[in-house]
PDB file of C-alpha atoms in Angstrom:
ATOM      1  CA  PRO Z   6     -35.295 -34.466  -4.331  1.00 53.00           C
ATOM      2  CA  ALA Z   7     -31.754 -34.546  -5.718  1.00 57.00           C
ATOM      3  CA  MET Z   8     -29.210 -32.853  -3.516  1.00 64.00           C
ATOM      4  CA  PRO Z   9     -27.965 -29.584  -4.985  1.00 75.00           C
ATOM      5  CA  GLU Z  10     -24.406 -29.865  -6.216  1.00 92.00           C
ATOM      6  CA  TYR Z  11     -21.459 -27.770  -5.227  1.00 96.00           C
ATOM      7  CA  VAL Z  12     -20.938 -24.861  -7.602  1.00 96.00           C
ATOM      8  CA  HIS Z  13     -17.628 -26.376  -8.804  1.00 96.00           C
ATOM      9  CA  PRO Z  14     -18.025 -30.108  -8.126  1.00 95.00           C
ATOM     10  CA  GLU Z  15     -15.056 -30.867 -10.381  1.00 96.00           C
ATOM     11  CA  VAL Z  16     -12.578 -29.739  -7.699  1.00 97.00           C
ATOM     12  CA  LEU Z  17     -13.502 -32.642  -5.420  1.00 97.00           C
ATOM     13  CA  VAL Z  18     -12.691 -36.271  -6.129  1.00 97.00           C
ATOM     14  CA  SER Z  19     -13.613 -39.316  -4.066  1.00 97.00           C
ATOM     15  CA  THR Z  20     -11.220 -41.871  -2.588  1.00 97.00           C
ATOM     16  CA  GLU Z  21     -12.637 -44.273  -5.181  1.00 97.00           C
ATOM     17  CA  TRP Z  22     -11.656 -41.917  -8.027  1.00 98.00           C
ATOM     18  CA  VAL Z  23      -8.134 -41.655  -6.606  1.00 98.00           C
ATOM     19  CA  ALA Z  24      -7.865 -45.457  -6.247  1.00 98.00           C
ATOM     20  CA  GLU Z  25      -8.816 -45.764  -9.928  1.00 98.00           C
ATOM     21  CA  HIS Z  26      -6.188 -43.206 -11.033  1.00 98.00           C
ATOM     22  CA  LEU Z  27      -3.150 -44.392  -9.058  1.00 97.00           C
ATOM     23  CA  THR Z  28      -1.156 -45.150 -12.194  1.00 95.00           C
ATOM     24  CA  ASP Z  29      -2.648 -42.451 -14.439  1.00 97.00           C
ATOM     25  CA  PRO Z  30       0.335 -40.545 -15.899  1.00 96.00           C
ATOM     26  CA  THR Z  31      -1.759 -37.354 -16.199  1.00 97.00           C
ATOM     27  CA  VAL Z  32      -2.512 -37.334 -12.451  1.00 98.00           C
ATOM     28  CA  ARG Z  33      -0.167 -36.564  -9.547  1.00 98.00           C
ATOM     29  CA  ILE Z  34      -1.359 -37.257  -6.022  1.00 98.00           C
ATOM     30  CA  VAL Z  35       0.102 -34.956  -3.370  1.00 98.00           C
ATOM     31  CA  GLU Z  36       0.002 -35.521   0.379  1.00 98.00           C
ATOM     32  CA  SER Z  37       0.309 -32.445   2.575  1.00 96.00           C
ATOM     33  CA  ASP Z  38       0.044 -32.967   6.332  1.00 95.00           C
ATOM     34  CA  GLU Z  39       0.508 -31.119   9.545  1.00 92.00           C
ATOM     35  CA  ASP Z  40       2.092 -34.239  11.049  1.00 92.00           C
ATOM     36  CA  ARG Z  41       5.101 -34.996   8.860  1.00 88.00           C
ATOM     37  CA  ALA Z  42       5.505 -38.506  10.298  1.00 94.00           C
ATOM     38  CA  LEU Z  43       2.294 -39.672   8.618  1.00 97.00           C
ATOM     39  CA  TYR Z  44       3.576 -39.699   5.040  1.00 97.00           C
ATOM     40  CA  VAL Z  45       6.546 -41.885   6.023  1.00 95.00           C
ATOM     41  CA  GLN Z  46       4.321 -44.269   8.015  1.00 96.00           C
ATOM     42  CA  GLY Z  47       2.074 -44.759   4.997  1.00 98.00           C
ATOM     43  CA  HIS Z  48       0.817 -42.772   2.018  1.00 98.00           C
ATOM     44  CA  ILE Z  49      -1.363 -43.419  -1.009  1.00 98.00           C
ATOM     45  CA  ALA Z  50       0.711 -45.452  -3.479  1.00 98.00           C
ATOM     46  CA  GLY Z  51       2.554 -43.109  -5.815  1.00 98.00           C
ATOM     47  CA  ALA Z  52       1.717 -39.957  -3.849  1.00 98.00           C
ATOM     48  CA  VAL Z  53       4.462 -37.360  -3.435  1.00 97.00           C
ATOM     49  CA  GLU Z  54       4.846 -35.225  -0.321  1.00 96.00           C
ATOM     50  CA  ILE Z  55       4.727 -31.437  -0.271  1.00 95.00           C
ATOM     51  CA  ASP Z  56       5.497 -30.085   3.165  1.00 89.00           C
ATOM     52  CA  TRP Z  57       3.918 -26.715   3.917  1.00 78.00           C
ATOM     53  CA  GLN Z  58       6.886 -25.534   5.961  1.00 77.00           C
ATOM     54  CA  THR Z  59       9.964 -26.827   4.163  1.00 79.00           C
ATOM     55  CA  ASP Z  60       8.571 -26.825   0.618  1.00 84.00           C
ATOM     56  CA  LEU Z  61       6.118 -23.916   0.406  1.00 81.00           C
ATOM     57  CA  GLN Z  62       7.675 -21.348   2.748  1.00 76.00           C
ATOM     58  CA  ASP Z  63      10.630 -19.140   1.940  1.00 72.00           C
ATOM     59  CA  SER Z  64      13.392 -19.909   4.441  1.00 70.00           C
ATOM     60  CA  ILE Z  65      14.576 -16.290   4.704  1.00 69.00           C
ATOM     61  CA  GLN Z  66      11.609 -13.916   4.569  1.00 70.00           C
ATOM     62  CA  ARG Z  67       8.132 -14.660   5.845  1.00 72.00           C
ATOM     63  CA  ASP Z  68       6.475 -15.415   2.528  1.00 72.00           C
ATOM     64  CA  TYR Z  69       5.841 -18.191   0.071  1.00 77.00           C
ATOM     65  CA  ILE Z  70       8.500 -19.556  -2.176  1.00 79.00           C
ATOM     66  CA  ASP Z  71       8.886 -17.401  -5.279  1.00 90.00           C
ATOM     67  CA  ARG Z  72       7.860 -18.313  -8.788  1.00 93.00           C
ATOM     68  CA  ALA Z  73      11.182 -19.922  -9.730  1.00 94.00           C
ATOM     69  CA  ALA Z  74      11.186 -22.051  -6.562  1.00 93.00           C
ATOM     70  CA  PHE Z  75       7.585 -23.107  -7.219  1.00 95.00           C
ATOM     71  CA  GLU Z  76       8.513 -24.161 -10.767  1.00 97.00           C
ATOM     72  CA  LYS Z  77      11.394 -26.217  -9.369  1.00 95.00           C
ATOM     73  CA  LEU Z  78       9.149 -27.817  -6.723  1.00 95.00           C
ATOM     74  CA  CYS Z  79       6.662 -28.961  -9.372  1.00 97.00           C
ATOM     75  CA  ALA Z  80       9.334 -30.103 -11.828  1.00 97.00           C
ATOM     76  CA  GLU Z  81      11.067 -32.221  -9.161  1.00 96.00           C
ATOM     77  CA  ARG Z  82       7.818 -34.017  -8.368  1.00 96.00           C
ATOM     78  CA  GLY Z  83       7.021 -34.766 -11.974  1.00 97.00           C
ATOM     79  CA  ILE Z  84       4.245 -32.177 -12.156  1.00 98.00           C
ATOM     80  CA  SER Z  85       3.866 -30.347 -15.453  1.00 98.00           C
ATOM     81  CA  ASN Z  86       1.446 -27.547 -16.337  1.00 98.00           C
ATOM     82  CA  ASP Z  87      -1.213 -29.936 -17.605  1.00 98.00           C
ATOM     83  CA  THR Z  88      -0.985 -32.443 -14.723  1.00 98.00           C
ATOM     84  CA  THR Z  89      -4.128 -32.904 -12.630  1.00 98.00           C
ATOM     85  CA  VAL Z  90      -2.863 -32.466  -9.060  1.00 98.00           C
ATOM     86  CA  VAL Z  91      -4.932 -34.135  -6.337  1.00 98.00           C
ATOM     87  CA  PHE Z  92      -4.227 -32.978  -2.775  1.00 98.00           C
ATOM     88  CA  TYR Z  93      -5.075 -34.857   0.410  1.00 98.00           C
ATOM     89  CA  GLY Z  94      -3.826 -34.936   3.991  1.00 97.00           C
ATOM     90  CA  ASP Z  95      -4.579 -35.071   7.695  1.00 96.00           C
ATOM     91  CA  LYS Z  96      -6.757 -32.720   9.766  1.00 92.00           C
ATOM     92  CA  ASN Z  97      -9.734 -32.696   7.351  1.00 94.00           C
ATOM     93  CA  ASN Z  98      -7.463 -31.556   4.519  1.00 96.00           C
ATOM     94  CA  TRP Z  99      -6.342 -28.234   6.107  1.00 91.00           C
ATOM     95  CA  TRP Z 100      -2.886 -28.467   4.682  1.00 94.00           C
ATOM     96  CA  ALA Z 101      -4.141 -30.012   1.460  1.00 96.00           C
ATOM     97  CA  CYS Z 102      -6.313 -26.896   0.987  1.00 96.00           C
ATOM     98  CA  TYR Z 103      -3.309 -24.722   1.853  1.00 94.00           C
ATOM     99  CA  ALA Z 104      -1.163 -26.441  -0.792  1.00 95.00           C
ATOM    100  CA  PHE Z 105      -4.102 -26.207  -3.248  1.00 97.00           C
ATOM    101  CA  TRP Z 106      -4.269 -22.461  -2.532  1.00 95.00           C
ATOM    102  CA  VAL Z 107      -0.535 -21.978  -3.153  1.00 95.00           C
ATOM    103  CA  PHE Z 108      -0.867 -23.886  -6.455  1.00 97.00           C
ATOM    104  CA  LYS Z 109      -3.735 -21.553  -7.405  1.00 97.00           C
ATOM    105  CA  LEU Z 110      -1.597 -18.584  -6.364  1.00 95.00           C
ATOM    106  CA  TYR Z 111       0.789 -19.600  -9.145  1.00 96.00           C
ATOM    107  CA  GLY Z 112      -1.980 -20.302 -11.627  1.00 97.00           C
ATOM    108  CA  HIS Z 113      -2.042 -24.108 -11.726  1.00 98.00           C
ATOM    109  CA  ASP Z 114      -5.157 -25.061 -13.632  1.00 97.00           C
ATOM    110  CA  LYS Z 115      -6.150 -28.606 -12.660  1.00 98.00           C
ATOM    111  CA  CYS Z 116      -6.210 -28.779  -8.852  1.00 98.00           C
ATOM    112  CA  ARG Z 117      -8.407 -31.223  -6.938  1.00 98.00           C
ATOM    113  CA  ILE Z 118      -8.989 -32.163  -3.299  1.00 98.00           C
ATOM    114  CA  MET Z 119      -9.609 -35.771  -2.302  1.00 98.00           C
ATOM    115  CA  ASN Z 120     -12.760 -35.362  -0.227  1.00 97.00           C
ATOM    116  CA  GLY Z 121     -12.195 -36.619   3.313  1.00 97.00           C
ATOM    117  CA  GLY Z 122      -8.420 -36.796   3.130  1.00 98.00           C
ATOM    118  CA  ARG Z 123      -6.450 -39.437   5.029  1.00 98.00           C
ATOM    119  CA  LYS Z 124      -9.348 -40.062   7.395  1.00 97.00           C
ATOM    120  CA  ARG Z 125     -11.786 -41.031   4.634  1.00 97.00           C
ATOM    121  CA  TRP Z 126      -9.173 -43.180   2.840  1.00 98.00           C
ATOM    122  CA  ASP Z 127      -8.662 -45.043   6.121  1.00 97.00           C
ATOM    123  CA  LEU Z 128     -12.385 -45.382   6.806  1.00 97.00           C
ATOM    124  CA  ASP Z 129     -12.813 -46.816   3.308  1.00 97.00           C
ATOM    125  CA  GLY Z 130     -10.260 -49.488   4.203  1.00 97.00           C
ATOM    126  CA  ARG Z 131      -7.898 -48.554   1.405  1.00 98.00           C
ATOM    127  CA  PRO Z 132      -4.224 -49.533   1.606  1.00 98.00           C
ATOM    128  CA  TRP Z 133      -1.259 -47.369   2.591  1.00 98.00           C
ATOM    129  CA  SER Z 134       2.129 -47.707   0.924  1.00 98.00           C
ATOM    130  CA  THR Z 135       5.582 -47.173   2.429  1.00 97.00           C
ATOM    131  CA  GLU Z 136       7.463 -47.338  -0.867  1.00 96.00           C
ATOM    132  CA  ARG Z 137       9.706 -44.440  -1.813  1.00 92.00           C
ATOM    133  CA  VAL Z 138       8.247 -42.364  -4.612  1.00 95.00           C
ATOM    134  CA  SER Z 139      10.126 -40.571  -7.357  1.00 93.00           C
ATOM    135  CA  TYR Z 140       9.260 -39.410 -10.854  1.00 96.00           C
ATOM    136  CA  ALA Z 141      11.236 -38.234 -13.832  1.00 96.00           C
ATOM    137  CA  PRO Z 142      11.536 -34.424 -13.658  1.00 97.00           C
ATOM    138  CA  ALA Z 143       8.904 -32.497 -15.593  1.00 97.00           C
ATOM    139  CA  SER Z 144       9.144 -29.019 -17.048  1.00 97.00           C
ATOM    140  CA  TYR Z 145       6.952 -26.395 -15.408  1.00 98.00           C
ATOM    141  CA  THR Z 146       6.269 -22.722 -16.036  1.00 97.00           C
ATOM    142  CA  ALA Z 147       4.350 -20.856 -13.338  1.00 97.00           C
ATOM    143  CA  LYS Z 148       2.372 -17.653 -13.727  1.00 96.00           C
ATOM    144  CA  GLU Z 149       2.941 -14.526 -11.657  1.00 95.00           C
ATOM    145  CA  GLN Z 150       1.199 -14.665  -8.255  1.00 94.00           C
ATOM    146  CA  ASP Z 151      -2.561 -14.205  -8.451  1.00 95.00           C
ATOM    147  CA  ALA Z 152      -3.179 -11.264  -6.119  1.00 94.00           C
ATOM    148  CA  SER Z 153      -6.954 -11.763  -6.346  1.00 96.00           C
ATOM    149  CA  ILE Z 154      -6.882 -14.701  -3.897  1.00 96.00           C
ATOM    150  CA  ARG Z 155      -4.350 -13.326  -1.419  1.00 95.00           C
ATOM    151  CA  ALA Z 156      -4.812 -10.479   1.074  1.00 96.00           C
ATOM    152  CA  LEU Z 157      -1.891  -8.622   2.620  1.00 95.00           C
ATOM    153  CA  ARG Z 158      -2.100  -6.561   5.809  1.00 94.00           C
ATOM    154  CA  ASP Z 159      -2.827  -3.252   4.045  1.00 94.00           C
ATOM    155  CA  ASP Z 160      -5.617  -4.920   2.062  1.00 96.00           C
ATOM    156  CA  VAL Z 161      -7.130  -6.104   5.342  1.00 95.00           C
ATOM    157  CA  LEU Z 162      -6.918  -2.625   6.895  1.00 94.00           C
ATOM    158  CA  LYS Z 163      -8.819  -1.179   3.906  1.00 95.00           C
ATOM    159  CA  HIS Z 164     -11.312  -4.036   4.114  1.00 95.00           C
ATOM    160  CA  VAL Z 165     -11.932  -3.343   7.826  1.00 92.00           C
ATOM    161  CA  LYS Z 166     -12.388   0.367   7.135  1.00 92.00           C
ATOM    162  CA  ALA Z 167     -14.946  -0.406   4.433  1.00 93.00           C
ATOM    163  CA  GLY Z 168     -16.840  -2.691   6.849  1.00 92.00           C
ATOM    164  CA  ARG Z 169     -16.638  -5.668   4.491  1.00 93.00           C
ATOM    165  CA  PRO Z 170     -17.103  -9.325   5.482  1.00 93.00           C
ATOM    166  CA  LEU Z 171     -14.204 -10.792   7.403  1.00 96.00           C
ATOM    167  CA  LEU Z 172     -14.133 -14.365   8.703  1.00 97.00           C
ATOM    168  CA  ASP Z 173     -11.996 -15.477  11.621  1.00 96.00           C
ATOM    169  CA  VAL Z 174     -11.960 -19.267  11.364  1.00 96.00           C
ATOM    170  CA  ARG Z 175     -10.018 -19.949  14.576  1.00 94.00           C
ATOM    171  CA  SER Z 176     -11.387 -21.514  17.759  1.00 92.00           C
ATOM    172  CA  PRO Z 177     -13.714 -19.353  19.872  1.00 92.00           C
ATOM    173  CA  GLU Z 178     -11.000 -19.131  22.592  1.00 91.00           C
ATOM    174  CA  GLU Z 179      -8.533 -17.641  20.119  1.00 91.00           C
ATOM    175  CA  TYR Z 180     -11.189 -15.303  18.720  1.00 93.00           C
ATOM    176  CA  ARG Z 181     -12.127 -13.989  22.166  1.00 92.00           C
ATOM    177  CA  GLY Z 182      -8.454 -13.345  22.922  1.00 90.00           C
ATOM    178  CA  GLU Z 183      -8.213 -15.913  25.713  1.00 88.00           C
ATOM    179  CA  ARG Z 184      -5.429 -17.695  23.897  1.00 80.00           C
ATOM    180  CA  THR Z 185      -3.114 -16.892  20.991  1.00 71.00           C
ATOM    181  CA  HIS Z 186      -2.879 -20.400  19.565  1.00 66.00           C
ATOM    182  CA  MET Z 187      -5.021 -23.437  18.881  1.00 66.00           C
ATOM    183  CA  PRO Z 188      -6.277 -25.539  21.788  1.00 67.00           C
ATOM    184  CA  ASP Z 189      -3.800 -28.383  22.506  1.00 68.00           C
ATOM    185  CA  TYR Z 190      -0.988 -26.567  20.711  1.00 63.00           C
ATOM    186  CA  PRO Z 191       1.975 -24.685  22.179  1.00 59.00           C
ATOM    187  CA  ASN Z 192       1.316 -21.043  23.005  1.00 59.00           C
ATOM    188  CA  GLU Z 193       3.495 -19.301  20.479  1.00 59.00           C
ATOM    189  CA  GLY Z 194       3.434 -16.649  17.871  1.00 62.00           C
ATOM    190  CA  ALA Z 195       1.322 -13.646  18.741  1.00 62.00           C
ATOM    191  CA  VAL Z 196       2.003 -11.134  21.470  1.00 72.00           C
ATOM    192  CA  ARG Z 197      -1.651 -10.139  21.867  1.00 81.00           C
ATOM    193  CA  GLY Z 198      -4.877 -12.096  21.687  1.00 87.00           C
ATOM    194  CA  GLY Z 199      -8.177 -11.090  20.109  1.00 91.00           C
ATOM    195  CA  HIS Z 200      -9.519 -10.683  16.603  1.00 94.00           C
ATOM    196  CA  ILE Z 201      -9.614  -8.179  13.774  1.00 94.00           C
ATOM    197  CA  PRO Z 202     -12.451  -5.698  14.461  1.00 93.00           C
ATOM    198  CA  GLY Z 203     -15.640  -6.663  12.639  1.00 93.00           C
ATOM    199  CA  ALA Z 204     -14.559 -10.262  11.991  1.00 95.00           C
ATOM    200  CA  LEU Z 205     -17.175 -12.969  12.463  1.00 95.00           C
ATOM    201  CA  ASN Z 206     -16.033 -16.143  14.204  1.00 96.00           C
ATOM    202  CA  VAL Z 207     -16.819 -19.162  12.022  1.00 95.00           C
ATOM    203  CA  PRO Z 208     -14.502 -21.941  13.219  1.00 95.00           C
ATOM    204  CA  TRP Z 209     -13.277 -23.994  10.262  1.00 94.00           C
ATOM    205  CA  PRO Z 210     -14.642 -27.379  11.534  1.00 94.00           C
ATOM    206  CA  MET Z 211     -18.157 -26.045  10.784  1.00 96.00           C
ATOM    207  CA  ASN Z 212     -17.368 -26.843   7.114  1.00 97.00           C
ATOM    208  CA  CYS Z 213     -16.671 -30.527   7.694  1.00 96.00           C
ATOM    209  CA  ASN Z 214     -18.382 -33.792   8.558  1.00 96.00           C
ATOM    210  CA  GLU Z 215     -17.144 -36.320  11.124  1.00 95.00           C
ATOM    211  CA  ASP Z 216     -15.516 -38.437   8.394  1.00 96.00           C
ATOM    212  CA  GLY Z 217     -13.374 -35.564   7.143  1.00 95.00           C
ATOM    213  CA  THR Z 218     -15.491 -34.808   4.065  1.00 97.00           C
ATOM    214  CA  PHE Z 219     -17.009 -31.401   3.335  1.00 97.00           C
ATOM    215  CA  LYS Z 220     -20.576 -30.740   4.415  1.00 97.00           C
ATOM    216  CA  ALA Z 221     -23.392 -30.813   1.896  1.00 96.00           C
ATOM    217  CA  VAL Z 222     -24.212 -27.654  -0.031  1.00 96.00           C
ATOM    218  CA  ARG Z 223     -27.483 -27.078   1.818  1.00 95.00           C
ATOM    219  CA  ASP Z 224     -25.686 -27.096   5.205  1.00 97.00           C
ATOM    220  CA  LEU Z 225     -22.995 -24.733   3.955  1.00 97.00           C
ATOM    221  CA  GLU Z 226     -25.588 -22.414   2.388  1.00 97.00           C
ATOM    222  CA  LYS Z 227     -27.597 -22.434   5.604  1.00 96.00           C
ATOM    223  CA  LEU Z 228     -24.500 -21.367   7.569  1.00 96.00           C
ATOM    224  CA  TYR Z 229     -23.023 -18.739   5.268  1.00 97.00           C
ATOM    225  CA  LEU Z 230     -26.003 -17.395   3.337  1.00 96.00           C
ATOM    226  CA  LYS Z 231     -28.890 -17.716   5.815  1.00 96.00           C
ATOM    227  CA  GLU Z 232     -27.357 -17.485   9.291  1.00 95.00           C
ATOM    228  CA  LEU Z 233     -24.439 -15.165   8.520  1.00 95.00           C
ATOM    229  CA  LYS Z 234     -26.329 -13.394   5.704  1.00 95.00           C
ATOM    230  CA  MET Z 235     -23.237 -13.324   3.517  1.00 95.00           C
ATOM    231  CA  LYS Z 236     -23.507 -12.471  -0.159  1.00 96.00           C
ATOM    232  CA  ARG Z 237     -21.773 -14.476  -2.844  1.00 96.00           C
ATOM    233  CA  ARG Z 238     -20.638 -11.291  -4.561  1.00 95.00           C
ATOM    234  CA  SER Z 239     -19.286  -9.428  -1.500  1.00 95.00           C
ATOM    235  CA  PRO Z 240     -15.514  -9.168  -1.265  1.00 96.00           C
ATOM    236  CA  THR Z 241     -14.611 -11.457   1.648  1.00 97.00           C
ATOM    237  CA  ILE Z 242     -11.384 -12.145   3.529  1.00 97.00           C
ATOM    238  CA  ALA Z 243     -10.690 -15.201   5.702  1.00 97.00           C
ATOM    239  CA  TYR Z 244      -7.880 -15.555   8.239  1.00 95.00           C
ATOM    240  CA  CYS Z 245      -6.713 -17.768  11.104  1.00 93.00           C
ATOM    241  CA  ARG Z 246      -3.319 -17.895  12.839  1.00 87.00           C
ATOM    242  CA  ILE Z 247      -0.961 -18.631   9.947  1.00 83.00           C
ATOM    243  CA  GLY Z 248      -3.347 -18.991   6.996  1.00 84.00           C
ATOM    244  CA  GLU Z 249      -3.783 -22.750   6.874  1.00 88.00           C
ATOM    245  CA  ARG Z 250      -7.223 -23.184   8.479  1.00 93.00           C
ATOM    246  CA  SER Z 251      -8.493 -20.167   6.534  1.00 95.00           C
ATOM    247  CA  SER Z 252      -7.388 -21.716   3.235  1.00 96.00           C
ATOM    248  CA  LEU Z 253      -9.941 -24.462   3.917  1.00 96.00           C
ATOM    249  CA  THR Z 254     -12.678 -21.843   4.425  1.00 97.00           C
ATOM    250  CA  TRP Z 255     -11.428 -20.011   1.300  1.00 98.00           C
ATOM    251  CA  PHE Z 256     -11.738 -23.282  -0.630  1.00 98.00           C
ATOM    252  CA  VAL Z 257     -15.286 -23.927   0.641  1.00 98.00           C
ATOM    253  CA  LEU Z 258     -16.530 -20.414  -0.152  1.00 98.00           C
ATOM    254  CA  THR Z 259     -14.823 -20.163  -3.540  1.00 98.00           C
ATOM    255  CA  TYR Z 260     -15.344 -23.628  -4.996  1.00 98.00           C
ATOM    256  CA  LEU Z 261     -18.189 -25.274  -3.130  1.00 98.00           C
ATOM    257  CA  LEU Z 262     -20.420 -22.197  -2.735  1.00 98.00           C
ATOM    258  CA  GLY Z 263     -19.211 -20.147  -5.710  1.00 97.00           C
ATOM    259  CA  PHE Z 264     -18.329 -16.921  -3.893  1.00 97.00           C
ATOM    260  CA  ALA Z 265     -16.857 -14.538  -6.451  1.00 95.00           C
ATOM    261  CA  ASN Z 266     -14.219 -12.679  -4.472  1.00 96.00           C
ATOM    262  CA  VAL Z 267     -12.637 -14.426  -1.482  1.00 98.00           C
ATOM    263  CA  ARG Z 268      -9.081 -13.825  -0.359  1.00 97.00           C
ATOM    264  CA  ASN Z 269      -6.989 -15.673   2.177  1.00 96.00           C
ATOM    265  CA  TYR Z 270      -5.056 -13.422   4.563  1.00 95.00           C
ATOM    266  CA  ASP Z 271      -2.093 -15.714   5.128  1.00 91.00           C
ATOM    267  CA  GLY Z 272      -0.347 -13.219   7.430  1.00 89.00           C
ATOM    268  CA  SER Z 273      -3.303 -13.915   9.712  1.00 92.00           C
ATOM    269  CA  TRP Z 274      -3.112 -13.471  13.482  1.00 91.00           C
ATOM    270  CA  LEU Z 275       0.611 -14.151  13.634  1.00 87.00           C
ATOM    271  CA  GLU Z 276       1.128 -10.897  11.738  1.00 89.00           C
ATOM    272  CA  TRP Z 277      -1.897  -8.907  12.968  1.00 91.00           C
ATOM    273  CA  GLY Z 278      -1.438  -9.794  16.645  1.00 88.00           C
ATOM    274  CA  ASN Z 279       2.166  -8.592  16.495  1.00 87.00           C
ATOM    275  CA  ALA Z 280       1.748  -5.584  14.215  1.00 88.00           C
ATOM    276  CA  VAL Z 281       2.248  -2.050  15.446  1.00 87.00           C
ATOM    277  CA  ARG Z 282      -0.805   0.233  15.309  1.00 85.00           C
ATOM    278  CA  VAL Z 283      -3.454  -2.093  14.071  1.00 89.00           C
ATOM    279  CA  PRO Z 284      -6.806  -2.250  15.869  1.00 88.00           C
ATOM    280  CA  ILE Z 285      -7.794  -5.324  17.856  1.00 88.00           C
ATOM    281  CA  ALA Z 286     -11.123  -6.405  19.328  1.00 91.00           C
ATOM    282  CA  LYS Z 287     -11.497  -8.785  22.257  1.00 90.00           C
ATOM    283  CA  GLY Z 288     -14.442 -10.788  23.548  1.00 90.00           C
ATOM    284  CA  ALA Z 289     -17.200 -12.763  21.891  1.00 88.00           C
ATOM    285  CA  GLU Z 290     -18.635  -9.927  19.769  1.00 90.00           C
ATOM    286  CA  PRO Z 291     -17.195  -8.868  16.396  1.00 90.00           C
ATOM    287  CA  GLY Z 292     -16.612  -5.392  17.826  1.00 82.00           C
ATOM    288  CA  GLY Z 293     -15.714  -3.435  14.807  1.00 62.00           C
ATOM    289  CA  VAL Z 294     -15.436   0.201  14.206  1.00 49.00           C
ATOM    290  CA  GLU Z 295     -18.481   2.261  15.055  1.00 41.00           C
ATOM    291  CA  SER Z 296     -18.076   5.259  12.801  1.00 34.00           C
ATOM    292  CA  PRO Z 297     -16.152   6.108   9.638  1.00 39.00           C
ATOM    293  CA  ALA Z 298     -14.149   8.672  11.616  1.00 38.00           C
ATOM    294  CA  ARG Z 299     -13.298   6.114  14.259  1.00 39.00           C
ATOM    295  CA  ALA Z 300     -12.540   3.553  11.563  1.00 41.00           C
ATOM    296  CA  ALA Z 301     -10.096   5.949   9.922  1.00 44.00           C
ATOM    297  CA  ALA Z 302      -8.520   6.708  13.294  1.00 41.00           C
ATOM    298  CA  ALA Z 303      -8.219   2.999  14.068  1.00 42.00           C
ATOM    299  CA  ALA Z 304      -6.708   2.240  10.684  1.00 48.00           C
ATOM    300  CA  THR Z 305      -4.131   5.000  11.002  1.00 45.00           C
ATOM    301  CA  GLY Z 306      -3.368   4.182  14.625  1.00 42.00           C
ATOM    302  CA  ASP Z 307      -4.773   7.423  16.080  1.00 38.00           C
ATOM    303  CA  LEU Z 308      -6.768   5.634  18.735  1.00 34.00           C
ATOM    304  CA  ASP Z 309      -5.282   5.230  22.194  1.00 34.00           C
ATOM    305  CA  GLN Z 310      -7.128   1.991  22.782  1.00 33.00           C
ATOM    306  CA  PRO Z 311      -8.099  -0.793  20.387  1.00 31.00           C
ATOM    307  CA  THR Z 312     -11.853  -1.086  19.896  1.00 29.00           C
ATOM    308  CA  HIS Z 313     -13.292  -3.606  22.319  1.00 26.00           C
ATOM    309  CA  GLY Z 314     -16.256  -5.700  21.295  1.00 27.00           C
TER     310      GLY Z 314
END
């Protein structure tokens, strides 16, 4: 039997497709990595770099660059409103999904992910380039931020109170509160460990194959629809530590499985774990708030102790 297709297969392109469109003037390939040294060591010929920290983050307040800065970023890289932007990177495309999400935040229409990222390109034996890349500036007009794909802390508090689906995509150690950062990374950021009450732990690597590509639809459906009993129409929020791993889960749910209402909480644990008067759960269970009265008390900070799972 033919394998069922992703709900929006058009958002994924293969390394072969990218290799065939290297000189296509309507396509801009964007590399976005965690490890900034990689792009300099070798990138796909013609690909521009967008760095999540220096390019997408506001240097003064903890937020994304504003609309004007986003327009400038695109214009400088030769991206216009009708350019097809193809993102790829290291770490199974975490940061590529994060950049994709920010582009969607500002309403860019034609966004794609190169399935498998740097790893798959390498496995396919395709060449890396070290040539400097620059394009003639384009003109770009961004839309206002799309609030439907982004959750802020107050949105999450309401979501928790309503008992709606919440996905914590961090490692089990972070979820249980044993550590406040990823394994093998410096311990920084949050004062307290744990998870948002009611959140299910679905570590982001469960979405990916060994070669960096996304898992087949049937595997993803088995995980989210059968095992976790999630509904495609339920409002869902995903979070991690700073919103990058959860943007990959947001991408999978929204585009590959066709969930109707998924938001990325980019404040994530770095905000929640440091915020005053927000409830925290520790341990391997979701925890969560047992009664509406308790939920209201937790949300307004009237509980002496956070709810323990």
